[in-house]
Coordinates of C-alpha atoms in Angstrom, one line a residue:
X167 CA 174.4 -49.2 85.6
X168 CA 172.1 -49.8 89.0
X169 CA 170.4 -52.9 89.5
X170 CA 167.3 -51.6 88.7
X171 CA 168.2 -51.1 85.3
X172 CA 170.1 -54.3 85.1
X173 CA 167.0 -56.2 85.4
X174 CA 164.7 -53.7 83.2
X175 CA 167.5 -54.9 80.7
X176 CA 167.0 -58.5 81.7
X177 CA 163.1 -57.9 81.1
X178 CA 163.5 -56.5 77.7
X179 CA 165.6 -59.2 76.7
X180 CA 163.6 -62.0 78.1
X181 CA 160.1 -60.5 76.4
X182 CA 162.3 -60.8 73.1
X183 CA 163.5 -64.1 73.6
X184 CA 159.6 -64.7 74.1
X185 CA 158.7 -63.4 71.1
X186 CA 161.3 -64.7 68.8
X187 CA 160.6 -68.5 70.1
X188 CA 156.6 -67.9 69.8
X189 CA 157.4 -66.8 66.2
X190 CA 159.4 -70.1 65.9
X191 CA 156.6 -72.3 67.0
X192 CA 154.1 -70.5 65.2
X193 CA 156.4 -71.5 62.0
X194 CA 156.2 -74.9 61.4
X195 CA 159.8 -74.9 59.7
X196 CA 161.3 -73.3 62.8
X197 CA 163.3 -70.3 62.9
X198 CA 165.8 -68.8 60.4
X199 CA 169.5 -68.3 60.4
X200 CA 168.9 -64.3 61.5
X201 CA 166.7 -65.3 64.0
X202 CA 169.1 -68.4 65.2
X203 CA 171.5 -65.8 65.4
X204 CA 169.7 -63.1 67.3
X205 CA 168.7 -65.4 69.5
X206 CA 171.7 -66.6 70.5
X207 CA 173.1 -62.9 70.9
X208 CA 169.9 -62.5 73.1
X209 CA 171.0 -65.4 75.4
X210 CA 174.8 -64.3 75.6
X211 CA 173.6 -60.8 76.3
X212 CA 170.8 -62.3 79.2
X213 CA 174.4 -64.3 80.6
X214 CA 176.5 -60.9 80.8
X215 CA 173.7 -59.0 82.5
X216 CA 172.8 -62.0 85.1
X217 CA 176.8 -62.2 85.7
X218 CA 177.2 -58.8 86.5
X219 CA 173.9 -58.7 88.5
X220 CA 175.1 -61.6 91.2
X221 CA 178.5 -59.9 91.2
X222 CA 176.8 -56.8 92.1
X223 CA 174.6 -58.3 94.7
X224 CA 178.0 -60.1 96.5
X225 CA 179.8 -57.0 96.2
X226 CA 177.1 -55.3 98.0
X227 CA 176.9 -58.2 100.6
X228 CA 180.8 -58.3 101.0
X229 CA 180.7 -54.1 102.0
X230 CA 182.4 -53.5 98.6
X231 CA 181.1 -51.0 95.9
X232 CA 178.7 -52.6 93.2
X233 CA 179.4 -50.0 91.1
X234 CA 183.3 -51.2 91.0
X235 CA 181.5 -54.2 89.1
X236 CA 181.7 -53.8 85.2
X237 CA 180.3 -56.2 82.6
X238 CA 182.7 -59.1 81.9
X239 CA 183.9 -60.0 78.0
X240 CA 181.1 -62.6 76.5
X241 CA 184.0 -64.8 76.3
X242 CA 184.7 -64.7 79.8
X243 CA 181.2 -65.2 80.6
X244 CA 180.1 -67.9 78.5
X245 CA 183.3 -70.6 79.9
X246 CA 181.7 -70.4 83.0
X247 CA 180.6 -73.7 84.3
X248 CA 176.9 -74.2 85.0

């Protein structure tokens, strides 16, 4: 994966996120547990592709081979400190 289409991926997932939390407001009751869910999966998938973007990037900065870089386990991702 190129980072082009790293962050077309970022894009789609972002415009859903969107979506889902205008949907949310819209509903005075909030959102349900499927879109809860999805949600979450959308912001664990948005970590994984940000991760492996900035390890492509300081791959590429270092003279190494961004395309060595592969997406990292969610659980790997998601103990990282902010």
């Amino acid at each position: 994966m190129d980072d082009k289409t790293i962050l077309n991926r970022i894009s789609e997932l972002v415009d859903e996120e969107h979506r889902l939390r205008s949907a949310a407001q819209e509903n005075e009751a909030g959102t349900d547990d499927a879109a809860r869910e999805r949600l979450r999966a959308l912001e664990e998938s948005l970590d994984q592709c940000w991760d492996l973007l900035r390890r492509r990037r300081a791959a590429r900065q270092a003279h190494g081979d961004p395309d060595a870089q592969g997406e990292r386990p969610l659980s790997e991702v998601e103990r990282y400190l902010q």
